[in-house]
């Protein structure tokens, strides 16, 4: 993509936000399709959902078809649709996205999760609800997508998650 050729040493904040918004929306759409189209689910995503209680280590064990469909395709599309970035912004976006995708698979809450929740961003508990109720909480960054499309479940109402937390 053209953004990778621009080596200007500055982060473009609006482009960075655009990358996250579009990337997460595209991921949400693909993730929705994976959970509602049995063939796609079986051939790309069911390996990931054999894990009912994710851990940070498990997040590192990617399944190639799932990674390609759920991450690489929307990443490529995002960089094509929003071409006005630069290398530094793309690098910052990729680093932050990868970090967040791993953190939401942690087996514990993070000190920053309450802040993320107030900002409308996906938290560890939001994503753990998805592993307990696979057709819910499909977003990875912005919970607004799940709220808009009726797939959001508040972690505080998920009895399975609350019971698991009490045991821990």
Short mmCIF file of N, CA and C in Angstrom, two decimals:
data_model
loop_
_atom_site.label_atom_id
_atom_site.label_comp_id
_atom_site.label_asym_id
_atom_site.label_seq_id
_atom_site.Cartn_x
_atom_site.Cartn_y
_atom_site.Cartn_z
N UNK A 1 0.81 -1.21 0.00
CA UNK A 1 0.00 0.00 0.00
C UNK A 1 0.85 1.27 0.00
N UNK A 2 0.30 2.32 -0.55
CA UNK A 2 1.01 3.59 -0.67
C UNK A 2 1.48 4.13 0.67
N UNK A 3 0.69 3.90 1.72
CA UNK A 3 1.05 4.41 3.05
C UNK A 3 2.41 3.90 3.50
N UNK A 4 2.78 2.73 3.10
CA UNK A 4 4.04 2.14 3.54
C UNK A 4 5.25 2.83 2.90
N UNK A 5 5.03 3.58 1.82
CA UNK A 5 6.13 4.24 1.12
C UNK A 5 6.44 5.63 1.69
N UNK A 6 5.48 6.19 2.44
CA UNK A 6 5.66 7.51 3.03
C UNK A 6 6.36 7.35 4.38
N UNK A 7 7.61 7.76 4.46
CA UNK A 7 8.41 7.59 5.68
C UNK A 7 8.43 8.84 6.57
N UNK A 8 7.48 9.72 6.38
CA UNK A 8 7.38 10.92 7.22
C UNK A 8 7.31 10.50 8.68
N UNK A 9 8.17 11.05 9.54
CA UNK A 9 8.22 10.60 10.94
C UNK A 9 7.17 11.25 11.86
N UNK A 10 5.92 11.15 11.47
CA UNK A 10 4.86 11.68 12.33
C UNK A 10 3.65 10.75 12.27
N UNK A 11 2.97 10.64 13.41
CA UNK A 11 1.74 9.84 13.48
C UNK A 11 0.59 10.72 13.04
N UNK A 12 -0.29 10.17 12.24
CA UNK A 12 -1.48 10.89 11.79
C UNK A 12 -2.67 10.38 12.61
N UNK A 13 -3.06 11.11 13.67
CA UNK A 13 -4.07 10.62 14.61
C UNK A 13 -5.42 10.29 13.98
N UNK A 14 -5.92 11.12 13.06
CA UNK A 14 -7.22 10.83 12.45
C UNK A 14 -7.15 9.60 11.54
N UNK A 15 -6.04 9.44 10.87
CA UNK A 15 -5.85 8.25 10.04
C UNK A 15 -5.78 7.02 10.94
N UNK A 16 -5.07 7.13 12.06
CA UNK A 16 -4.96 6.02 13.02
C UNK A 16 -6.35 5.61 13.52
N UNK A 17 -7.17 6.59 13.89
CA UNK A 17 -8.53 6.30 14.33
C UNK A 17 -9.34 5.67 13.20
N UNK A 18 -9.17 6.19 11.99
CA UNK A 18 -9.85 5.61 10.83
C UNK A 18 -9.46 4.17 10.59
N UNK A 19 -8.17 3.88 10.73
CA UNK A 19 -7.71 2.49 10.58
C UNK A 19 -8.42 1.58 11.58
N UNK A 20 -8.45 2.00 12.84
CA UNK A 20 -9.09 1.17 13.86
C UNK A 20 -10.58 0.99 13.59
N UNK A 21 -11.26 2.08 13.24
CA UNK A 21 -12.72 2.01 13.01
C UNK A 21 -13.05 1.09 11.85
N UNK A 22 -12.35 1.26 10.74
CA UNK A 22 -12.63 0.42 9.57
C UNK A 22 -12.18 -1.02 9.78
N UNK A 23 -11.00 -1.20 10.30
CA UNK A 23 -10.48 -2.55 10.56
C UNK A 23 -11.42 -3.33 11.46
N UNK A 24 -11.88 -2.71 12.55
CA UNK A 24 -12.77 -3.42 13.47
C UNK A 24 -14.12 -3.69 12.82
N UNK A 25 -14.62 -2.74 12.03
CA UNK A 25 -15.90 -2.96 11.35
C UNK A 25 -15.78 -4.14 10.38
N UNK A 26 -14.71 -4.17 9.59
CA UNK A 26 -14.51 -5.28 8.65
C UNK A 26 -14.33 -6.60 9.40
N UNK A 27 -13.57 -6.55 10.50
CA UNK A 27 -13.41 -7.77 11.31
C UNK A 27 -14.75 -8.20 11.89
N UNK A 28 -15.57 -7.26 12.33
CA UNK A 28 -16.88 -7.59 12.89
C UNK A 28 -17.73 -8.30 11.83
N UNK A 29 -17.74 -7.76 10.61
CA UNK A 29 -18.53 -8.37 9.52
C UNK A 29 -18.06 -9.79 9.22
N UNK A 30 -16.76 -9.97 9.12
CA UNK A 30 -16.21 -11.30 8.85
C UNK A 30 -16.48 -12.24 10.01
N UNK A 31 -16.30 -11.75 11.22
CA UNK A 31 -16.52 -12.56 12.42
C UNK A 31 -18.00 -12.99 12.49
N UNK A 32 -18.91 -12.07 12.16
CA UNK A 32 -20.33 -12.38 12.11
C UNK A 32 -20.57 -13.52 11.10
N UNK A 33 -20.00 -13.37 9.90
CA UNK A 33 -20.15 -14.41 8.87
C UNK A 33 -19.58 -15.74 9.34
N UNK A 34 -18.44 -15.70 10.02
CA UNK A 34 -17.84 -16.94 10.51
C UNK A 34 -18.79 -17.66 11.48
N UNK A 35 -19.51 -16.91 12.30
CA UNK A 35 -20.38 -17.53 13.29
C UNK A 35 -21.76 -17.89 12.77
N UNK A 36 -22.16 -17.35 11.62
CA UNK A 36 -23.49 -17.64 11.09
C UNK A 36 -23.45 -18.44 9.79
N UNK A 37 -22.28 -18.69 9.24
CA UNK A 37 -22.15 -19.51 8.03
C UNK A 37 -21.35 -20.75 8.45
N UNK A 38 -22.04 -21.87 8.67
CA UNK A 38 -21.37 -23.07 9.21
C UNK A 38 -20.13 -23.51 8.44
N UNK A 39 -20.17 -23.46 7.10
CA UNK A 39 -19.00 -23.88 6.33
C UNK A 39 -17.79 -23.02 6.68
N UNK A 40 -17.98 -21.70 6.70
CA UNK A 40 -16.88 -20.79 7.00
C UNK A 40 -16.38 -20.99 8.43
N UNK A 41 -17.31 -21.16 9.35
CA UNK A 41 -16.94 -21.39 10.76
C UNK A 41 -16.08 -22.65 10.87
N UNK A 42 -16.54 -23.73 10.28
CA UNK A 42 -15.82 -25.00 10.38
C UNK A 42 -14.43 -24.93 9.74
N UNK A 43 -14.32 -24.22 8.62
CA UNK A 43 -13.04 -24.19 7.90
C UNK A 43 -12.07 -23.09 8.34
N UNK A 44 -12.54 -22.15 9.19
CA UNK A 44 -11.63 -21.09 9.58
C UNK A 44 -11.58 -20.82 11.08
N UNK A 45 -12.70 -20.91 11.77
CA UNK A 45 -12.77 -20.31 13.10
C UNK A 45 -13.04 -21.28 14.26
N UNK A 46 -13.49 -22.48 13.97
CA UNK A 46 -13.86 -23.37 15.08
C UNK A 46 -12.68 -23.77 15.95
N UNK A 47 -11.49 -23.80 15.39
CA UNK A 47 -10.29 -24.10 16.20
C UNK A 47 -10.16 -23.10 17.35
N UNK A 48 -10.41 -21.84 17.04
CA UNK A 48 -10.29 -20.77 18.02
C UNK A 48 -11.31 -20.94 19.15
N UNK A 49 -12.48 -21.47 18.82
CA UNK A 49 -13.54 -21.58 19.83
C UNK A 49 -13.54 -22.89 20.59
N UNK A 50 -12.54 -23.70 20.38
CA UNK A 50 -12.39 -24.87 21.25
C UNK A 50 -11.93 -24.40 22.63
N UNK A 51 -11.50 -23.15 22.69
CA UNK A 51 -11.04 -22.54 23.94
C UNK A 51 -12.21 -21.78 24.54
N UNK A 52 -12.69 -22.22 25.69
CA UNK A 52 -13.81 -21.55 26.36
C UNK A 52 -13.34 -20.45 27.30
N UNK A 53 -12.14 -20.59 27.82
CA UNK A 53 -11.59 -19.59 28.72
C UNK A 53 -10.19 -19.22 28.23
N UNK A 54 -10.10 -18.21 27.36
CA UNK A 54 -8.83 -17.87 26.72
C UNK A 54 -7.75 -17.42 27.71
N UNK A 55 -6.52 -17.61 27.30
CA UNK A 55 -5.36 -17.12 28.05
C UNK A 55 -4.46 -16.37 27.08
N UNK A 56 -3.56 -15.58 27.62
CA UNK A 56 -2.65 -14.80 26.80
C UNK A 56 -1.76 -15.71 25.95
N UNK A 57 -1.39 -16.87 26.46
CA UNK A 57 -0.55 -17.81 25.71
C UNK A 57 -1.33 -18.40 24.54
N UNK A 58 -2.60 -18.74 24.78
CA UNK A 58 -3.44 -19.30 23.72
C UNK A 58 -3.61 -18.31 22.58
N UNK A 59 -3.64 -17.02 22.90
CA UNK A 59 -3.79 -16.00 21.86
C UNK A 59 -2.65 -16.05 20.85
N UNK A 60 -1.52 -16.58 21.25
CA UNK A 60 -0.37 -16.67 20.36
C UNK A 60 -0.42 -17.87 19.42
N UNK A 61 -1.36 -18.77 19.64
CA UNK A 61 -1.44 -19.98 18.83
C UNK A 61 -2.47 -19.78 17.72
N UNK A 62 -2.15 -18.93 16.78
CA UNK A 62 -3.08 -18.63 15.69
C UNK A 62 -3.26 -19.81 14.75
N UNK A 63 -4.44 -19.88 14.15
CA UNK A 63 -4.77 -20.89 13.16
C UNK A 63 -4.75 -20.17 11.81
N UNK A 64 -3.91 -20.58 10.89
CA UNK A 64 -3.63 -19.85 9.65
C UNK A 64 -4.88 -19.43 8.88
N UNK A 65 -5.84 -20.34 8.60
CA UNK A 65 -7.03 -19.89 7.87
C UNK A 65 -7.80 -18.78 8.60
N UNK A 66 -7.89 -18.89 9.92
CA UNK A 66 -8.59 -17.87 10.70
C UNK A 66 -7.82 -16.55 10.67
N UNK A 67 -6.53 -16.60 10.83
CA UNK A 67 -5.70 -15.40 10.80
C UNK A 67 -5.82 -14.70 9.44
N UNK A 68 -5.78 -15.47 8.37
CA UNK A 68 -5.89 -14.88 7.03
C UNK A 68 -7.24 -14.21 6.82
N UNK A 69 -8.32 -14.92 7.15
CA UNK A 69 -9.66 -14.41 6.90
C UNK A 69 -10.03 -13.28 7.86
N UNK A 70 -9.74 -13.43 9.13
CA UNK A 70 -10.21 -12.50 10.15
C UNK A 70 -9.26 -11.32 10.39
N UNK A 71 -7.99 -11.46 10.05
CA UNK A 71 -7.05 -10.37 10.32
C UNK A 71 -6.39 -9.83 9.05
N UNK A 72 -5.80 -10.69 8.26
CA UNK A 72 -5.05 -10.23 7.08
C UNK A 72 -5.96 -9.57 6.04
N UNK A 73 -7.10 -10.18 5.73
CA UNK A 73 -8.01 -9.60 4.73
C UNK A 73 -8.50 -8.21 5.16
N UNK A 74 -9.04 -8.05 6.40
CA UNK A 74 -9.47 -6.70 6.77
C UNK A 74 -8.31 -5.70 6.91
N UNK A 75 -7.14 -6.18 7.29
CA UNK A 75 -5.98 -5.29 7.37
C UNK A 75 -5.62 -4.77 5.99
N UNK A 76 -5.54 -5.66 5.03
CA UNK A 76 -5.22 -5.27 3.65
C UNK A 76 -6.26 -4.29 3.11
N UNK A 77 -7.54 -4.62 3.31
CA UNK A 77 -8.63 -3.75 2.83
C UNK A 77 -8.56 -2.38 3.50
N UNK A 78 -8.29 -2.35 4.80
CA UNK A 78 -8.21 -1.09 5.54
C UNK A 78 -7.11 -0.20 4.96
N UNK A 79 -5.95 -0.77 4.70
CA UNK A 79 -4.84 0.02 4.18
C UNK A 79 -5.09 0.48 2.74
N UNK A 80 -5.93 -0.24 2.01
CA UNK A 80 -6.29 0.17 0.65
C UNK A 80 -7.36 1.27 0.66
N UNK A 81 -8.34 1.13 1.55
CA UNK A 81 -9.45 2.09 1.60
C UNK A 81 -9.01 3.43 2.18
N UNK A 82 -8.10 3.38 3.15
CA UNK A 82 -7.59 4.61 3.78
C UNK A 82 -6.11 4.74 3.39
N UNK A 83 -5.85 5.29 2.21
CA UNK A 83 -4.48 5.32 1.68
C UNK A 83 -3.62 6.50 2.15
N UNK A 84 -4.18 7.38 2.98
CA UNK A 84 -3.46 8.62 3.30
C UNK A 84 -2.59 8.52 4.55
N UNK A 85 -2.28 7.31 4.97
CA UNK A 85 -1.42 7.15 6.14
C UNK A 85 0.05 7.21 5.75
N UNK A 86 0.88 6.83 6.69
CA UNK A 86 2.31 6.73 6.43
C UNK A 86 2.85 5.53 7.21
N UNK A 87 4.13 5.24 7.00
CA UNK A 87 4.70 4.06 7.63
C UNK A 87 4.57 4.09 9.15
N UNK A 88 4.85 5.24 9.77
CA UNK A 88 4.79 5.36 11.23
C UNK A 88 3.38 5.10 11.74
N UNK A 89 2.37 5.63 11.05
CA UNK A 89 0.98 5.44 11.47
C UNK A 89 0.56 3.98 11.30
N UNK A 90 0.95 3.38 10.19
CA UNK A 90 0.64 1.97 9.96
C UNK A 90 1.33 1.11 11.02
N UNK A 91 2.58 1.41 11.32
CA UNK A 91 3.32 0.65 12.33
C UNK A 91 2.67 0.79 13.70
N UNK A 92 2.28 2.01 14.06
CA UNK A 92 1.62 2.25 15.34
C UNK A 92 0.29 1.50 15.41
N UNK A 93 -0.48 1.58 14.33
CA UNK A 93 -1.76 0.87 14.25
C UNK A 93 -1.57 -0.63 14.42
N UNK A 94 -0.66 -1.20 13.65
CA UNK A 94 -0.43 -2.66 13.70
C UNK A 94 0.05 -3.09 15.08
N UNK A 95 0.93 -2.32 15.68
CA UNK A 95 1.45 -2.65 17.01
C UNK A 95 0.36 -2.60 18.07
N UNK A 96 -0.42 -1.52 18.05
CA UNK A 96 -1.49 -1.37 19.04
C UNK A 96 -2.58 -2.43 18.84
N UNK A 97 -2.92 -2.71 17.59
CA UNK A 97 -3.95 -3.71 17.30
C UNK A 97 -3.52 -5.09 17.77
N UNK A 98 -2.29 -5.47 17.44
CA UNK A 98 -1.78 -6.78 17.85
C UNK A 98 -1.75 -6.89 19.37
N UNK A 99 -1.28 -5.85 20.02
CA UNK A 99 -1.23 -5.85 21.48
C UNK A 99 -2.63 -6.02 22.07
N UNK A 100 -3.58 -5.24 21.57
CA UNK A 100 -4.95 -5.32 22.12
C UNK A 100 -5.58 -6.69 21.85
N UNK A 101 -5.39 -7.22 20.66
CA UNK A 101 -5.96 -8.55 20.34
C UNK A 101 -5.42 -9.62 21.28
N UNK A 102 -4.18 -9.49 21.69
CA UNK A 102 -3.63 -10.45 22.65
C UNK A 102 -4.14 -10.18 24.06
N UNK A 103 -4.21 -8.94 24.43
CA UNK A 103 -4.64 -8.59 25.80
C UNK A 103 -6.08 -9.02 26.08
N UNK A 104 -6.99 -8.93 25.09
CA UNK A 104 -8.38 -9.33 25.35
C UNK A 104 -8.53 -10.83 25.51
N UNK A 105 -7.49 -11.58 25.21
CA UNK A 105 -7.50 -13.03 25.42
C UNK A 105 -6.85 -13.42 26.76
N UNK A 106 -6.48 -12.46 27.56
CA UNK A 106 -5.84 -12.75 28.85
C UNK A 106 -6.79 -13.45 29.79
N UNK A 107 -6.23 -14.17 30.72
CA UNK A 107 -7.03 -14.89 31.71
C UNK A 107 -7.33 -14.04 32.93
N UNK A 108 -6.98 -12.78 32.88
CA UNK A 108 -7.21 -11.88 34.01
C UNK A 108 -7.60 -10.50 33.49
N UNK A 109 -8.24 -9.73 34.36
CA UNK A 109 -8.59 -8.35 34.03
C UNK A 109 -7.31 -7.50 34.12
N UNK A 110 -7.27 -6.47 33.29
CA UNK A 110 -6.14 -5.55 33.31
C UNK A 110 -6.53 -4.28 34.06
N UNK A 111 -5.57 -3.59 34.65
CA UNK A 111 -5.88 -2.35 35.37
C UNK A 111 -6.55 -1.29 34.48
N UNK A 112 -6.30 -1.35 33.17
CA UNK A 112 -6.84 -0.36 32.25
C UNK A 112 -8.21 -0.75 31.69
N UNK A 113 -8.71 -1.96 31.99
CA UNK A 113 -10.01 -2.38 31.46
C UNK A 113 -11.16 -1.44 31.83
N UNK A 114 -11.25 -0.93 33.06
CA UNK A 114 -12.34 0.01 33.37
C UNK A 114 -12.28 1.28 32.51
N UNK A 115 -11.08 1.72 32.17
CA UNK A 115 -10.93 2.90 31.31
C UNK A 115 -11.40 2.56 29.89
N UNK A 116 -10.98 1.39 29.40
CA UNK A 116 -11.41 0.96 28.07
C UNK A 116 -12.93 0.89 28.01
N UNK A 117 -13.53 0.32 29.06
CA UNK A 117 -14.98 0.18 29.09
C UNK A 117 -15.67 1.55 29.02
N UNK A 118 -15.16 2.52 29.77
CA UNK A 118 -15.74 3.87 29.74
C UNK A 118 -15.59 4.53 28.37
N UNK A 119 -14.54 4.16 27.64
CA UNK A 119 -14.31 4.72 26.31
C UNK A 119 -15.06 3.96 25.22
N UNK A 120 -15.77 2.89 25.61
CA UNK A 120 -16.51 2.10 24.63
C UNK A 120 -15.65 1.11 23.87
N UNK A 121 -14.52 0.76 24.46
CA UNK A 121 -13.62 -0.20 23.82
C UNK A 121 -13.79 -1.59 24.44
N UNK A 122 -13.49 -2.60 23.67
CA UNK A 122 -13.65 -3.98 24.11
C UNK A 122 -12.64 -4.29 25.21
N UNK A 123 -13.13 -4.93 26.27
CA UNK A 123 -12.29 -5.32 27.40
C UNK A 123 -12.10 -6.84 27.40
N UNK A 124 -11.26 -7.27 28.30
CA UNK A 124 -11.04 -8.71 28.46
C UNK A 124 -12.35 -9.44 28.72
N UNK A 125 -13.16 -8.91 29.64
CA UNK A 125 -14.43 -9.57 29.96
C UNK A 125 -15.39 -9.56 28.77
N UNK A 126 -15.41 -8.47 28.00
CA UNK A 126 -16.26 -8.43 26.81
C UNK A 126 -15.92 -9.60 25.89
N UNK A 127 -14.64 -9.80 25.68
CA UNK A 127 -14.23 -10.87 24.76
C UNK A 127 -14.43 -12.26 25.36
N UNK A 128 -14.29 -12.37 26.66
CA UNK A 128 -14.53 -13.67 27.29
C UNK A 128 -15.99 -14.07 27.17
N UNK A 129 -16.89 -13.09 27.19
CA UNK A 129 -18.31 -13.38 26.94
C UNK A 129 -18.45 -14.02 25.56
N UNK A 130 -17.71 -13.51 24.58
CA UNK A 130 -17.77 -14.07 23.23
C UNK A 130 -17.36 -15.55 23.23
N UNK A 131 -16.39 -15.91 24.02
CA UNK A 131 -15.97 -17.32 24.04
C UNK A 131 -16.99 -18.21 24.75
N UNK A 132 -17.80 -17.62 25.62
CA UNK A 132 -18.86 -18.37 26.29
C UNK A 132 -20.15 -18.38 25.47
N UNK A 133 -20.39 -17.30 24.75
CA UNK A 133 -21.58 -17.15 23.88
C UNK A 133 -21.08 -16.70 22.51
N UNK A 134 -20.66 -17.65 21.68
CA UNK A 134 -19.94 -17.33 20.44
C UNK A 134 -20.61 -16.40 19.43
N UNK A 135 -21.90 -16.25 19.47
CA UNK A 135 -22.55 -15.34 18.52
C UNK A 135 -22.76 -13.94 19.12
N UNK A 136 -22.15 -13.70 20.24
CA UNK A 136 -22.26 -12.40 20.91
C UNK A 136 -20.87 -11.77 21.03
N UNK A 137 -20.86 -10.45 21.22
CA UNK A 137 -19.61 -9.69 21.41
C UNK A 137 -18.56 -10.03 20.35
N UNK A 138 -18.91 -9.77 19.12
CA UNK A 138 -18.06 -10.10 17.97
C UNK A 138 -16.97 -9.07 17.70
N UNK A 139 -17.15 -7.85 18.20
CA UNK A 139 -16.15 -6.80 17.96
C UNK A 139 -14.87 -7.08 18.74
N UNK A 140 -13.78 -6.55 18.25
CA UNK A 140 -12.50 -6.71 18.92
C UNK A 140 -11.96 -5.41 19.50
N UNK A 141 -12.45 -4.28 19.01
CA UNK A 141 -11.96 -2.98 19.48
C UNK A 141 -13.08 -2.07 19.99
N UNK A 142 -14.12 -1.87 19.20
CA UNK A 142 -15.19 -0.94 19.55
C UNK A 142 -16.49 -1.69 19.84
N UNK A 143 -16.94 -1.65 21.09
CA UNK A 143 -18.18 -2.37 21.45
C UNK A 143 -19.41 -1.74 20.80
N UNK A 144 -19.29 -0.54 20.25
CA UNK A 144 -20.42 0.11 19.59
C UNK A 144 -20.96 -0.73 18.44
N UNK A 145 -20.10 -1.46 17.75
CA UNK A 145 -20.57 -2.29 16.64
C UNK A 145 -21.52 -3.37 17.15
N UNK A 146 -21.17 -4.01 18.25
CA UNK A 146 -22.07 -5.02 18.82
C UNK A 146 -23.36 -4.39 19.33
N UNK A 147 -23.25 -3.21 19.90
CA UNK A 147 -24.44 -2.52 20.41
C UNK A 147 -25.35 -2.11 19.25
N UNK A 148 -24.76 -1.64 18.16
CA UNK A 148 -25.56 -1.21 16.99
C UNK A 148 -26.28 -2.39 16.34
N UNK A 149 -25.63 -3.53 16.28
CA UNK A 149 -26.18 -4.67 15.55
C UNK A 149 -26.84 -5.71 16.46
N UNK A 150 -26.98 -5.39 17.75
CA UNK A 150 -27.71 -6.27 18.66
C UNK A 150 -26.97 -7.53 19.09
N UNK A 151 -25.65 -7.51 19.02
CA UNK A 151 -24.90 -8.70 19.42
C UNK A 151 -24.13 -8.48 20.72
N UNK A 152 -24.38 -7.37 21.40
CA UNK A 152 -23.64 -7.08 22.64
C UNK A 152 -24.31 -7.71 23.85
N UNK A 153 -23.49 -8.33 24.69
CA UNK A 153 -23.92 -8.83 26.00
C UNK A 153 -22.99 -8.20 27.03
N UNK A 154 -23.58 -7.51 27.99
CA UNK A 154 -22.82 -6.89 29.07
C UNK A 154 -22.22 -7.99 29.93
N UNK A 155 -20.90 -7.98 30.14
CA UNK A 155 -20.27 -9.03 30.94
C UNK A 155 -20.88 -9.17 32.34
N UNK A 156 -21.39 -8.08 32.89
CA UNK A 156 -21.97 -8.17 34.25
C UNK A 156 -23.27 -8.95 34.28
N UNK A 157 -23.84 -9.26 33.11
CA UNK A 157 -25.07 -10.06 33.05
C UNK A 157 -24.81 -11.50 32.61
N UNK A 158 -23.56 -11.83 32.35
CA UNK A 158 -23.21 -13.18 31.89
C UNK A 158 -22.91 -14.06 33.09
N UNK A 159 -23.87 -14.88 33.47
CA UNK A 159 -23.74 -15.71 34.68
C UNK A 159 -22.56 -16.67 34.60
N UNK A 160 -22.30 -17.23 33.40
CA UNK A 160 -21.17 -18.15 33.27
C UNK A 160 -19.85 -17.46 33.60
N UNK A 161 -19.70 -16.23 33.14
CA UNK A 161 -18.48 -15.47 33.39
C UNK A 161 -18.36 -15.11 34.86
N UNK A 162 -19.47 -14.71 35.46
CA UNK A 162 -19.46 -14.33 36.88
C UNK A 162 -19.12 -15.53 37.76
N UNK A 163 -19.68 -16.71 37.43
CA UNK A 163 -19.38 -17.92 38.20
C UNK A 163 -17.91 -18.31 38.06
N UNK A 164 -17.39 -18.20 36.83
CA UNK A 164 -15.98 -18.53 36.59
C UNK A 164 -15.07 -17.60 37.37
N UNK A 165 -15.41 -16.30 37.41
CA UNK A 165 -14.60 -15.33 38.14
C UNK A 165 -14.62 -15.60 39.64
N UNK A 166 -15.74 -16.08 40.17
CA UNK A 166 -15.82 -16.38 41.60
C UNK A 166 -14.90 -17.54 41.96
N UNK A 167 -14.77 -18.51 41.05
CA UNK A 167 -13.91 -19.67 41.31
C UNK A 167 -12.43 -19.29 41.29
N UNK A 168 -12.10 -18.28 40.48
CA UNK A 168 -10.69 -17.89 40.29
C UNK A 168 -10.09 -17.22 41.51
#
